[in-house]
Amino acid sequence: MQSTVLFVLDGQLVRLGFSPGGYPHVTTTLLQYLRSLPGHRGVKEGCAEGDCGACTVVLAEPDGDGGLRYRAVDSCLFFLPMIHGKQVITVENLRDPSGNLHGVQQAMVDEFGSQCGFCTPGVVMSLFALHKTLSAPKREQVVDAIAGNLCRCTGYRSIIDAGLGAVGSGAGDQFHADAGRIHDLLLSIPRDGLMIETGGRRYSRPSTIEEALDARRREPDAVVLCGATDTALRVTKNHEEIPSIIDLSGIAALRAQRRTDAAFFFGAAVTIQEVMDTAEKGIPSLAGMLAVFGSRQIRNIATIGGNVGTASPIGDTLPVLVALGAEIELTGSHGVRRLPVEEMLTGYRRTACRSDELITGVSIPRIPSDITVRAYKVSRRADLDISTVSAAFRVRVDGDGTVDGAILAFGGMAEKVRRARSTEEFLQGRPWTRETVDKAMAGLSDEFRPLCDVRGSASFRAAVARNLLLKFWAETAGANGQRAVASAEGVHG
Amino acid sequence: MTLYDTTMPDDKPADGQPAPAGLKPWGETKVVGTRAPRIDAYERVSGAAIYTQDISLPGMLHAAILRCPHPHANVRRMDLSKAKNMPGVRAILTHESPSADLPWFFGDKGPMSKLFDPHCRYEGDEVAAVAADSPHRAWDALKAITVEYEELPFVSEIEEAMKEGAPPVHEGGNRGRVRTSERGDIAKGFAEADVVLEETYRTSCELHTPMETHASVAQWDGSRLTVWDSTQGVFDVQKTLAQYFGLPSSSVRVIGHYMGGGFGSKLELGKYTVITALLARDTALPVKICLSREETFLCVGNRPANIMQLKAGVKNDGTISALHLVNVGSGGAYPAGSGVGYLVQDLYLCRNVKVEETNVFINAGTARAMRAPGFPQCAWALEQMMDALASKIGMDPVEFRLKNVPAYSQTRNNTPFTTTGLKECLTEGARVFGWKEAKATIRREGTIRRGVGVAAGMWGWEGSTVSTAIVKLFADGSANLNIGASDIGTGTKTVMAMVVAEELGVPLERIQVENADTATTSFAPSSGGSQTVVANSPAVRKAAVEVRTRLLELAAEELKCTVADLSLNDGAIQTLTAPARTVPLHELQSLAQREMLVGVGHRDPHPQGKIPLPFAAQFAEVEVNTRTGETRIVKFVAAHDSGRMMNRLTFENQVFGGIAMGIGFGTSERRILDAGQTGKMVNANWHDYKIPTAVDVPPEHTCISVDPHDTECNNTGTKGLGEPATIPTAAAIANAIFDATGIRVTQAPVTPMQLLALLAGQEKGGRQ
């Protein structure tokens, strides 16, 4: 275990030590740290909670293939030890050594993509990450890349045009030229665990599951992090001091993905974006839901294990995981056990994970072709929003047109993500027709007593829940009762 | 009378008088009107631009403000002992601090409150402030201050506040006096009407939420005060600060070079700036404050919520015979105004108009001007009403509006407008949008229904004429422009430099702009109210013309010809008569000897007997999902008469940005107060208060400049753009939703929740 965080900034290796009473602290965010340096004030704070993207920076890491992988993240949600082993790139780094603008910056100039300019550094970094990944992105890809960057001035048109206009700008830039050196520099950083103790506060970032379980045994009350998009807010917004943190993001084993004929397996620290990339090729209902999970900057930080562990009643991934029949892998000192997602969720932000266990992965079985699964989310804004109501439905319809196995999972309708068991039973064996669905919709209203809150009233939630079921039926069964092929799955209607 | 005849036979507009003689707007231009990138784009995209939040001075302390967590409370007791002894804490101010015992003014209403008022009338009212050696230590100290509050009954909703026995926000009750204005005879007008409609429209409280939260840095140098402020107007901040501290204006320097958006919320001096300056004086160190995102939702202004009853009478031929608006709004806990009536009085021809407006106090943050204050609200009511009237008399909504385009301002003794481009906005906009085809062919059935809508608007203020610009031409032919105006993101510096380039033939990259510093730049009014280009560009042009005139005189003398024989292009003097010569400015001896030519331009008054105002028409196509209540805007066309388009890029960005803000106002943005239990704002963050993202703006998005070639408004032919861009947007969307569904959504914003409930009601009651 070491106590120094190593990362690359301005092309150089930085060794960051922590001392009691000194600055920075272990829960200092990357944003706060960068803004405390003289050369990185271009990184802006707009909200300090991952809603606006003004603080977007790009992290580069070895891609395992000899190159580097670039991803945009909200630096306000990143505790400093989490950057161990990574290159941090800010807007100040984009100009070449002679001061010439990077291609994405020049495109922003040409299209007038900046008005008051306060969101601009973050926008530039989102576009930079995009163009380091894709050479000629399409409009939807540009929009997706900047959906997490709020701008109150431009109306986004000029920014989208800049994103489209910067074709090829990521290929021959100075980062390309320097990638080999940075790659080696990053690989030279030891992957051992970190243990930082300052002034009575502990931050441990184990490198193996065993170390993590040890840490959990020693400190059962420690906050377990896997992404920190939720926990960071306790520090930045509530000004809390968290006495002890166990951060799972350094465990290589938890970042693994496996694919078998029967299932997809995602390690707990696989990011939502990585899950989405895989899901696009095999689990379309999940991919569709993740596309509106939050901004790309959030998806690049948040993890599948973290989302399950938070067990939010409005967690976006949970209903679809329930409908897909996913299982959660829990690893403890006594071994590994697997629980269906539904059994994992025991209450409002509570799970069946014991204090001597860790969530280590999520297994999602492949769905036979005669089963249809779709996921829906209704919120007040198209993207970067928390669901008012989310739902995922799974149905198998027999050759004679009757339902043989239905799962109706809802988020935002109860204290936790829950299935509509009675309605599922009602559907069993009945013809998959409008008449059946109408009756099922009426039954749904008796199964949930949703809340009224900022996001939606109880009656709205109930109505949406009913209508989503109707929508699912309309999309999967034609007017003549014929089953449609579930090829295109979507989230919006 | 043809469809386009906009004067009524028996109405005589007041006699227009000729504009003052002098500089006429350009005919052809070389620089003005082009797609010129920002002159400061490099700084903005490279992170080099220094905003107030980025200022760091040696020894600088950081301030944070403790705010009342209750909507209505008295501060009974405070215990500062723990906070005072915390490491790094240098100063604490409360209402008991003698230096902070200052009155606080709201407009011309006199001292209605104090800098720290122990009677807190809204959540977010200032209770105490701390200066510490780091932001974290300042926030930690705030947490260590204990305050004993006497919680008082509160009121959060307009209707509740008006009731007998409602908790009074101020002594004397919550209801202000009714302000009435009337012309003609509405009873007669309604009697003459073939159709009379009446509807109540409601809009929600909207928040500015600029990207850079409000911020100031204050530093004292003896009795001189320097303040860096994220503001829309350095001179206004300077003037008010000088009054607060009893200093001559010359001892207060306010600098606001880069600022991250304001939309009206940074038009006035904030308490946080005065507090920061006090803390800096008490500690003899520079102090910085950056408000948190949450604070910007609570206490630096908003667009007030309004309840507007509108009654309208129309004749079958499309003549509007009477309009009666009764508006009740709330600007929050202090007088801030919530009037909306202007559009009803001036956008369309109507002889009989009555407007009655009342402001009501509630226990919530005070309003500030927000992009076209009052206008989007009024457009929400009036433009939906116009749509409904057109439908009742069987007239196309575009034609109905065209029939009522005014050529003169009815609120100002029928004084003629310099130009009224509203007709062209409607016809050009409709043509580009494909209005007639869309109306005829759009799919309004099924679960995904499409519809189209139109709405028009105008802005009602010509802007200030107090502006002075200084242009300096260096001997090498490069130039410096000195203007006091803040560039709030709209491209002010760029547009003003283009005016200089146009007149002096100096390339844009050789023009340096010095702006928004009360110590070093000349006076300009605050950048707001769509006045920035209108107020400043004529002064800049006059300053540049003065330099040009002097330069040509010198050149004529040196080249031994007359001024008429010379032209000034691309940084060189050219002789028009033989022998043809081109003399680059840096080779001109007479300029080299003087080192610099200076021109000073003062803005001329507005034309006498004429009113210069901008107009707009916007068209929307929406798609409504009747199962979920979700609305998607698929296409949008905006046509604007803002006079001359100074720069295609700044024009487009202003319009698209205004539309995006209008989309927020119309579909997602609203302050939600927990009226029943705590009275607190429950969505005071960007997580729960939704402004549009890149996903929410229409994929098909066009804007058109309808330039009526206004030769009278001012010497650059410009009218305002920032406000009109956002005025009709929400109403156009609402009208499109009506076209798609047959449902008139009278409450803004149109959330899926609301629309779904209305759709369900429609299903029960049959389609309207």
Coordinates of N, CA, C and O in Angstrom, one line a residue, chain A residues 32 35 41-42 44-47 49 51-52 91-92 95 99 101 105 108-112 114-120 124 139 143 146-147 150 152-158 237-239 378-386 454-457 460 463-464 467-468 470-471 474 492-493, chain B residues 37-38 41-42 44-47 49 51 53-54 56 136 139 143 207-209 211-212 259-261 263 293-294 370 448 488-490 625 627-628 630 649-650 652-654 656-657 660-661 668-669 672 682-683 685-688 690-697 699 701 752-753 756:
Chain A
Q32 N -11.6 21.1 -7.7 CA -11.1 22.0 -6.7 C -9.6 22.1 -6.8 O -8.9 23.1 -6.7
R35 N -8.4 23.9 -10.0 CA -8.6 25.4 -9.9 C -7.7 26.0 -8.9 O -7.5 27.2 -8.8
R41 N -7.2 27.4 -14.5 CA -8.4 28.0 -14.1 C -9.4 28.0 -15.2 O -10.6 28.4 -15.0
G42 N -9.0 27.5 -16.4 CA -10.0 27.4 -17.5 C -11.0 26.4 -17.1 O -12.1 26.4 -17.7
K44 N -13.9 25.2 -15.2 CA -14.9 26.1 -14.5 C -15.8 25.3 -13.6 O -16.1 24.1 -13.9
E45 N -16.2 25.9 -12.5 CA -17.2 25.3 -11.7 C -18.6 26.0 -12.0 O -18.7 27.2 -11.8
G46 N -19.5 25.2 -12.5 CA -20.9 25.7 -12.7 C -21.9 25.3 -11.7 O -22.8 26.0 -11.4
C47 N -21.7 24.1 -11.2 CA -22.7 23.6 -10.2 C -22.1 22.7 -9.1 O -22.7 22.5 -8.1
E49 N -22.0 19.6 -9.0 CA -22.8 18.3 -8.8 C -23.0 17.6 -10.1 O -24.0 16.8 -10.1
D51 N -24.2 18.4 -13.0 CA -25.3 18.7 -13.8 C -25.0 19.5 -15.0 O -25.8 19.6 -16.0
C52 N -23.8 20.2 -15.0 CA -23.7 21.2 -16.1 C -22.5 21.0 -17.0 O -22.4 21.5 -18.1
V91 N -8.5 22.1 -20.7 CA -8.6 22.9 -21.8 C -7.3 23.6 -22.1 O -6.9 23.9 -23.3
E92 N -6.5 23.9 -21.1 CA -5.2 24.6 -21.3 C -4.2 23.7 -22.0 O -3.3 24.3 -22.6
R95 N -4.0 23.5 -26.7 CA -3.2 24.3 -27.7 C -1.9 23.5 -27.9 O -1.4 22.9 -27.0
G99 N 1.1 27.5 -29.3 CA -0.1 28.2 -29.0 C -1.2 28.1 -30.0 O -2.2 28.8 -29.9
L101 N -4.4 26.7 -31.9 CA -5.6 26.1 -31.3 C -5.7 24.6 -31.9 O -5.3 24.3 -33.0
Q105 N -11.1 23.3 -31.0 CA -11.2 24.7 -30.6 C -11.4 25.6 -31.8 O -12.2 26.6 -31.7
M108 N -14.9 25.6 -32.9 CA -15.7 26.4 -32.0 C -15.6 27.9 -32.3 O -16.5 28.7 -32.2
V109 N -14.4 28.3 -32.7 CA -14.2 29.7 -33.2 C -14.9 30.0 -34.4 O -15.7 30.9 -34.6
D110 N -14.8 29.1 -35.4 CA -15.4 29.3 -36.7 C -16.9 29.3 -36.7 O -17.6 30.0 -37.4
E111 N -17.5 28.5 -35.8 CA -18.9 28.4 -35.7 C -19.6 29.3 -34.7 O -20.7 29.3 -34.4
F112 N -18.7 30.1 -34.0 CA -19.2 31.0 -32.9 C -19.8 30.2 -31.8 O -20.9 30.5 -31.3
S114 N -19.1 29.8 -28.9 CA -19.0 30.3 -27.5 C -19.7 31.7 -27.4 O -19.4 32.6 -28.2
Q115 N -20.5 31.8 -26.4 CA -21.1 33.2 -26.2 C -20.5 33.8 -24.9 O -19.4 34.3 -24.9
C116 N -21.1 33.6 -23.8 CA -20.5 34.2 -22.6 C -19.2 33.4 -22.3 O -18.3 34.0 -21.7
G117 N -19.1 32.2 -22.8 CA -17.8 31.5 -22.7 C -17.6 30.7 -21.5 O -16.6 30.0 -21.4
F118 N -18.5 30.7 -20.5 CA -18.2 30.1 -19.2 C -18.3 28.5 -19.4 O -17.7 27.8 -18.7
C119 N -19.2 28.1 -20.3 CA -19.4 26.7 -20.5 C -18.4 26.2 -21.5 O -18.2 25.0 -21.7
T120 N -17.7 27.1 -22.2 CA -16.9 26.7 -23.4 C -15.8 25.7 -23.1 O -15.6 24.8 -23.8
V124 N -15.5 22.3 -25.0 CA -14.3 22.0 -25.8 C -13.8 20.6 -25.4 O -13.4 19.8 -26.3
R139 N -24.5 13.7 -36.2 CA -25.1 14.6 -35.4 C -25.5 14.0 -34.0 O -25.3 14.6 -33.0
V143 N -24.4 15.4 -30.4 CA -25.4 15.8 -29.4 C -25.2 15.0 -28.1 O -25.3 15.5 -27.0
I146 N -22.3 16.2 -26.0 CA -22.4 17.5 -25.3 C -23.7 17.6 -24.5 O -24.0 18.7 -24.0
A147 N -24.5 16.5 -24.5 CA -25.7 16.6 -23.7 C -25.5 16.9 -22.3 O -26.4 17.4 -21.6
L150 N -24.3 22.0 -20.1 CA -25.4 23.0 -20.2 C -24.8 24.3 -20.8 O -23.6 24.7 -20.4
R152 N -26.4 28.3 -21.5 CA -27.6 29.1 -21.3 C -27.7 30.2 -22.4 O -28.6 30.9 -22.5
C153 N -26.6 30.3 -23.3 CA -26.6 31.3 -24.3 C -26.9 30.9 -25.7 O -27.7 31.6 -26.4
T154 N -26.2 29.9 -26.2 CA -26.2 29.7 -27.6 C -27.4 28.9 -28.2 O -27.6 29.0 -29.4
G155 N -28.1 28.2 -27.4 CA -29.1 27.3 -28.0 C -28.5 26.1 -28.7 O -29.2 25.3 -29.4
Y156 N -27.2 25.9 -28.5 CA -26.5 24.6 -28.9 C -26.2 24.5 -30.4 O -25.4 23.7 -30.8
R157 N -26.9 25.2 -31.2 CA -26.8 25.0 -32.6 C -25.3 25.1 -33.1 O -24.8 24.3 -33.8
S158 N -24.7 26.2 -32.7 CA -23.4 26.5 -33.1 C -22.4 25.5 -32.5 O -21.4 25.2 -33.1
K237 N -21.7 19.4 -1.7 CA -22.9 20.1 -1.4 C -23.2 20.3 0.1 O -23.6 21.3 0.6
N238 N -23.0 19.2 0.8 CA -23.3 19.2 2.3 C -22.1 19.6 3.1 O -22.2 19.6 4.3
H239 N -21.0 19.7 2.5 CA -19.7 20.0 3.2 C -19.5 19.0 4.4 O -19.0 19.4 5.4
V378 N -39.6 8.1 -18.6 CA -40.3 9.4 -18.9 C -39.8 10.4 -17.8 O -39.8 10.1 -16.6
S379 N -39.3 11.5 -18.3 CA -38.8 12.5 -17.4 C -39.1 13.8 -18.0 O -39.7 13.9 -19.1
R380 N -38.8 14.9 -17.3 CA -39.2 16.2 -17.7 C -38.3 16.8 -18.8 O -38.6 17.9 -19.4
R381 N -37.2 16.2 -19.1 CA -36.3 16.7 -20.1 C -35.8 15.5 -20.8 O -35.7 14.4 -20.2
A382 N -35.4 15.6 -22.0 CA -35.0 14.4 -22.8 C -33.8 13.7 -22.3 O -33.6 12.5 -22.4
D383 N -32.8 14.5 -21.7 CA -31.6 13.9 -21.3 C -31.1 14.4 -20.0 O -31.7 15.4 -19.5
L384 N -30.2 13.8 -19.4 CA -29.6 14.3 -18.1 C -30.6 14.5 -17.1 O -30.7 15.6 -16.5
D385 N -31.5 13.6 -16.9 CA -32.6 13.8 -16.0 C -32.8 12.5 -15.2 O -32.4 11.4 -15.6
I386 N -33.3 12.7 -14.0 CA -33.7 11.5 -13.3 C -35.1 11.1 -13.7 O -35.9 12.0 -13.9
V454 N -41.2 16.6 -6.7 CA -40.9 17.6 -7.7 C -41.0 17.0 -9.1 O -41.3 17.7 -10.0
R455 N -40.7 15.7 -9.2 CA -40.7 15.2 -10.5 C -42.0 14.8 -11.1 O -42.2 14.8 -12.3
G456 N -43.0 14.5 -10.3 CA -44.3 14.2 -10.8 C -45.3 13.9 -9.7 O -44.9 13.4 -8.6
S457 N -46.5 14.1 -10.0 CA -47.6 13.8 -9.1 C -47.9 12.3 -9.1 O -47.5 11.6 -10.0
F460 N -50.0 11.4 -12.1 CA -49.2 11.4 -13.3 C -48.4 10.1 -13.4 O -48.4 9.4 -14.5
A463 N -50.6 7.2 -14.3 CA -51.1 7.3 -15.6 C -50.0 6.9 -16.6 O -50.2 6.1 -17.6
V464 N -48.8 7.4 -16.3 CA -47.7 7.0 -17.2 C -47.4 5.5 -17.2 O -47.2 4.9 -18.2
N467 N -49.9 3.8 -19.2 CA -49.7 4.1 -20.7 C -48.5 3.5 -21.2 O -48.4 3.1 -22.4
L468 N -47.4 3.3 -20.4 CA -46.2 2.7 -20.9 C -46.5 1.2 -21.2 O -46.0 0.7 -22.2
L470 N -49.4 0.1 -22.2 CA -50.1 0.1 -23.5 C -49.2 0.3 -24.7 O -49.3 -0.3 -25.7
K471 N -48.2 1.2 -24.5 CA -47.3 1.5 -25.5 C -46.5 0.3 -25.8 O -46.2 -0.1 -27.0
A474 N -48.6 -2.0 -27.9 CA -48.8 -1.5 -29.2 C -47.5 -1.7 -30.1 O -47.6 -1.9 -31.3
H492 N -37.6 6.1 -25.9 CA -38.6 7.2 -26.1 C -39.7 6.7 -27.0 O -39.4 5.8 -27.9
G493 N -40.8 7.2 -26.9 CA -41.9 6.8 -27.8 C -42.2 7.7 -28.9 O -41.8 8.9 -28.9
Chain B
P37 N -15.9 35.8 -37.0 CA -15.7 35.1 -35.7 C -15.4 36.1 -34.6 O -15.0 37.3 -34.9
R38 N -15.6 35.7 -33.4 CA -15.4 36.6 -32.3 C -13.9 37.1 -32.3 O -13.0 36.3 -32.5
A41 N -12.3 35.1 -29.5 CA -12.6 33.7 -29.5 C -11.4 32.9 -28.9 O -11.6 31.9 -28.2
Y42 N -10.2 33.3 -29.2 CA -9.0 32.5 -28.8 C -9.0 32.4 -27.3 O -8.8 31.3 -26.8
R44 N -11.5 32.6 -25.3 CA -12.6 31.9 -24.8 C -12.5 30.4 -25.0 O -12.8 29.6 -24.1
V45 N -12.0 30.0 -26.1 CA -11.9 28.5 -26.3 C -10.6 27.9 -25.7 O -10.5 26.7 -25.6
S46 N -9.7 28.7 -25.4 CA -8.4 28.1 -24.8 C -8.4 28.1 -23.3 O -7.4 27.7 -22.7
G47 N -9.4 28.7 -22.7 CA -9.4 28.7 -21.2 C -8.6 29.9 -20.7 O -8.5 30.1 -19.5
A49 N -9.4 33.2 -21.0 CA -10.3 34.3 -20.6 C -10.4 34.2 -19.1 O -10.7 33.2 -18.5
Y51 N -12.3 35.2 -15.9 CA -13.6 35.6 -15.3 C -13.4 36.1 -13.9 O -12.4 35.8 -13.3
Q53 N -14.6 34.8 -11.3 CA -14.3 33.7 -10.4 C -12.9 33.2 -10.5 O -12.4 32.4 -9.7
D54 N -12.1 33.6 -11.6 CA -10.8 33.2 -11.8 C -9.7 34.1 -11.1 O -8.6 33.8 -11.1
S56 N -7.4 35.9 -8.7 CA -6.7 35.5 -7.4 C -5.7 36.6 -7.1 O -4.9 36.9 -7.9
H136 N -13.4 26.6 1.7 CA -13.9 25.5 2.6 C -14.0 26.0 4.0 O -15.0 25.6 4.7
W139 N -17.1 28.1 4.4 CA -18.3 27.3 4.5 C -18.4 26.5 5.9 O -19.5 26.5 6.4
K143 N -21.3 26.8 8.9 CA -22.0 25.6 9.6 C -21.9 25.7 11.1 O -22.7 25.2 11.8
L207 N -36.1 30.9 -13.5 CA -34.8 31.4 -13.0 C -33.8 31.7 -14.1 O -33.8 30.9 -15.1
H208 N -33.0 32.7 -13.9 CA -32.0 33.0 -14.9 C -30.9 31.9 -15.1 O -30.6 31.6 -16.2
T209 N -30.4 31.5 -14.0 CA -29.3 30.5 -13.9 C -28.2 30.7 -15.0 O -28.0 29.8 -15.9
M211 N -24.4 30.6 -16.5 CA -23.4 29.6 -16.2 C -22.4 30.0 -15.1 O -22.1 29.2 -14.2
E212 N -22.0 31.2 -15.1 CA -21.1 31.7 -14.0 C -22.0 32.2 -12.9 O -22.8 33.1 -13.1
M259 N -17.5 37.9 -18.4 CA -18.6 37.5 -17.4 C -19.4 36.4 -18.0 O -19.7 36.3 -19.2
G260 N -19.8 35.4 -17.2 CA -20.4 34.2 -17.6 C -21.9 34.2 -17.7 O -22.6 33.4 -17.1
G261 N -22.5 35.2 -18.3 CA -23.9 35.3 -18.5 C -24.7 36.0 -17.4 O -24.2 36.0 -16.3
F263 N -28.4 37.5 -18.2 CA -29.9 37.5 -18.6 C -30.7 38.4 -17.8 O -31.9 38.2 -17.6
R293 N -24.3 27.4 -6.7 CA -25.3 27.3 -7.7 C -26.7 27.4 -7.0 O -27.6 28.0 -7.5
E294 N -26.8 26.8 -5.8 CA -28.1 26.8 -5.1 C -28.5 28.3 -4.8 O -29.7 28.7 -4.9
M370 N -35.7 39.7 -16.2 CA -35.2 38.6 -16.9 C -35.5 38.7 -18.4 O -36.7 38.9 -18.7
I448 N -49.0 9.5 -31.9 CA -48.0 10.5 -32.1 C -48.6 11.6 -33.0 O -48.7 11.4 -34.2
I488 N -21.6 40.6 -22.6 CA -22.2 39.5 -21.8 C -22.3 38.2 -22.5 O -22.9 37.3 -22.1
G489 N -21.6 38.2 -23.6 CA -21.5 36.9 -24.4 C -22.1 37.1 -25.8 O -21.9 36.3 -26.7
T490 N -22.8 38.2 -26.0 CA -23.5 38.4 -27.2 C -22.6 38.8 -28.4 O -23.0 38.8 -29.5
N625 N -46.7 13.0 -27.9 CA -47.0 11.6 -27.7 C -48.2 11.5 -26.7 O -48.1 11.9 -25.5
R627 N -49.6 9.2 -25.3 CA -49.6 8.2 -24.3 C -48.8 8.6 -23.1 O -49.0 8.2 -22.0
T628 N -47.8 9.4 -23.3 CA -46.9 9.9 -22.2 C -47.0 11.4 -21.9 O -46.4 11.8 -21.0
E630 N -45.4 13.5 -23.6 CA -44.2 14.2 -24.0 C -44.3 15.0 -25.3 O -45.0 14.5 -26.2
L649 N -23.2 35.6 -37.5 CA -22.9 34.6 -36.5 C -23.5 35.1 -35.1 O -24.1 34.3 -34.4
T650 N -23.3 36.3 -34.8 CA -23.9 36.8 -33.5 C -25.4 36.8 -33.6 O -26.1 36.5 -32.6
E652 N -27.4 34.8 -35.4 CA -27.9 33.4 -35.3 C -27.8 32.9 -33.8 O -28.8 32.3 -33.3
N653 N -26.7 33.2 -33.2 CA -26.5 32.7 -31.8 C -27.5 33.3 -30.9 O -28.0 32.7 -30.0
Q654 N -27.7 34.6 -31.1 CA -28.7 35.3 -30.2 C -30.1 34.7 -30.4 O -30.8 34.5 -29.4
F656 N -31.0 31.7 -31.7 CA -31.1 30.3 -31.3 C -31.1 30.2 -29.8 O -31.8 29.4 -29.2
G657 N -30.2 31.0 -29.2 CA -30.2 31.0 -27.7 C -31.5 31.5 -27.1 O -31.9 31.0 -26.1
A660 N -34.0 28.7 -27.3 CA -33.7 27.7 -26.3 C -34.2 28.1 -25.0 O -34.9 27.3 -24.2
M661 N -34.0 29.4 -24.6 CA -34.5 29.8 -23.4 C -36.1 29.8 -23.4 O -36.7 29.5 -22.3
S668 N -40.2 23.3 -19.6 CA -39.6 22.6 -18.5 C -39.3 23.4 -17.2 O -39.1 22.9 -16.2
E669 N -39.2 24.7 -17.4 CA -38.6 25.5 -16.2 C -39.7 26.1 -15.3 O -40.6 26.8 -15.8
I672 N -40.3 25.5 -8.0 CA -41.4 24.8 -7.2 C -41.2 25.1 -5.7 O -40.1 24.8 -5.2
V682 N -38.0 23.6 -3.6 CA -37.5 22.2 -3.6 C -36.7 21.8 -4.8 O -36.2 20.7 -4.9
N683 N -36.6 22.7 -5.8 CA -35.8 22.4 -6.9 C -34.7 23.4 -7.2 O -34.5 23.9 -8.3
N685 N -31.7 23.6 -7.8 CA -30.5 23.1 -8.4 C -30.8 22.7 -9.8 O -31.9 22.4 -10.2
W686 N -29.7 22.5 -10.6 CA -29.9 22.1 -12.0 C -30.4 20.7 -12.2 O -30.7 20.2 -13.3
H687 N -30.3 19.9 -11.1 CA -30.8 18.6 -11.1 C -32.3 18.5 -11.3 O -32.8 17.7 -12.1
D688 N -32.9 19.4 -10.5 CA -34.4 19.3 -10.5 C -35.0 20.5 -11.2 O -36.2 20.4 -11.5
K690 N -35.0 22.2 -14.6 CA -34.5 21.7 -15.9 C -34.4 22.8 -17.0 O -35.4 23.4 -17.4
I691 N -33.1 23.2 -17.3 CA -33.0 24.0 -18.5 C -32.7 23.1 -19.7 O -32.2 22.0 -19.6
P692 N -33.0 23.6 -20.9 CA -32.8 22.7 -22.1 C -31.3 22.3 -22.3 O -30.4 23.1 -22.0
T693 N -31.2 21.1 -22.8 CA -29.9 20.6 -23.2 C -29.8 20.5 -24.7 O -30.8 20.8 -25.4
A694 N -28.7 20.0 -25.2 CA -28.5 19.9 -26.7 C -29.6 19.0 -27.3 O -29.9 19.0 -28.4
V695 N -30.1 18.1 -26.4 CA -31.1 17.1 -26.9 C -32.5 17.8 -27.1 O -33.3 17.3 -27.9
D696 N -32.7 18.8 -26.4 CA -34.0 19.4 -26.3 C -34.3 20.5 -27.4 O -35.4 21.0 -27.6
V697 N -33.2 20.9 -28.1 CA -33.4 21.9 -29.1 C -33.8 21.3 -30.5 O -33.3 20.2 -30.7
P699 N -34.0 19.8 -34.1 CA -33.0 19.5 -35.0 C -33.0 20.4 -36.3 O -32.0 20.7 -36.9
H701 N -33.8 24.0 -37.5 CA -33.7 25.2 -36.8 C -33.3 26.3 -37.7 O -32.1 26.3 -38.2
P752 N -45.0 17.1 -19.4 CA -45.8 15.9 -19.8 C -46.9 15.6 -18.8 O -48.0 15.1 -19.2
M753 N -46.6 15.9 -17.5 CA -47.6 15.6 -16.5 C -48.9 16.3 -16.8 O -50.0 15.8 -16.7
L756 N -50.6 15.2 -20.1 CA -51.2 13.9 -20.1 C -52.6 14.0 -19.3 O -53.5 13.4 -19.8

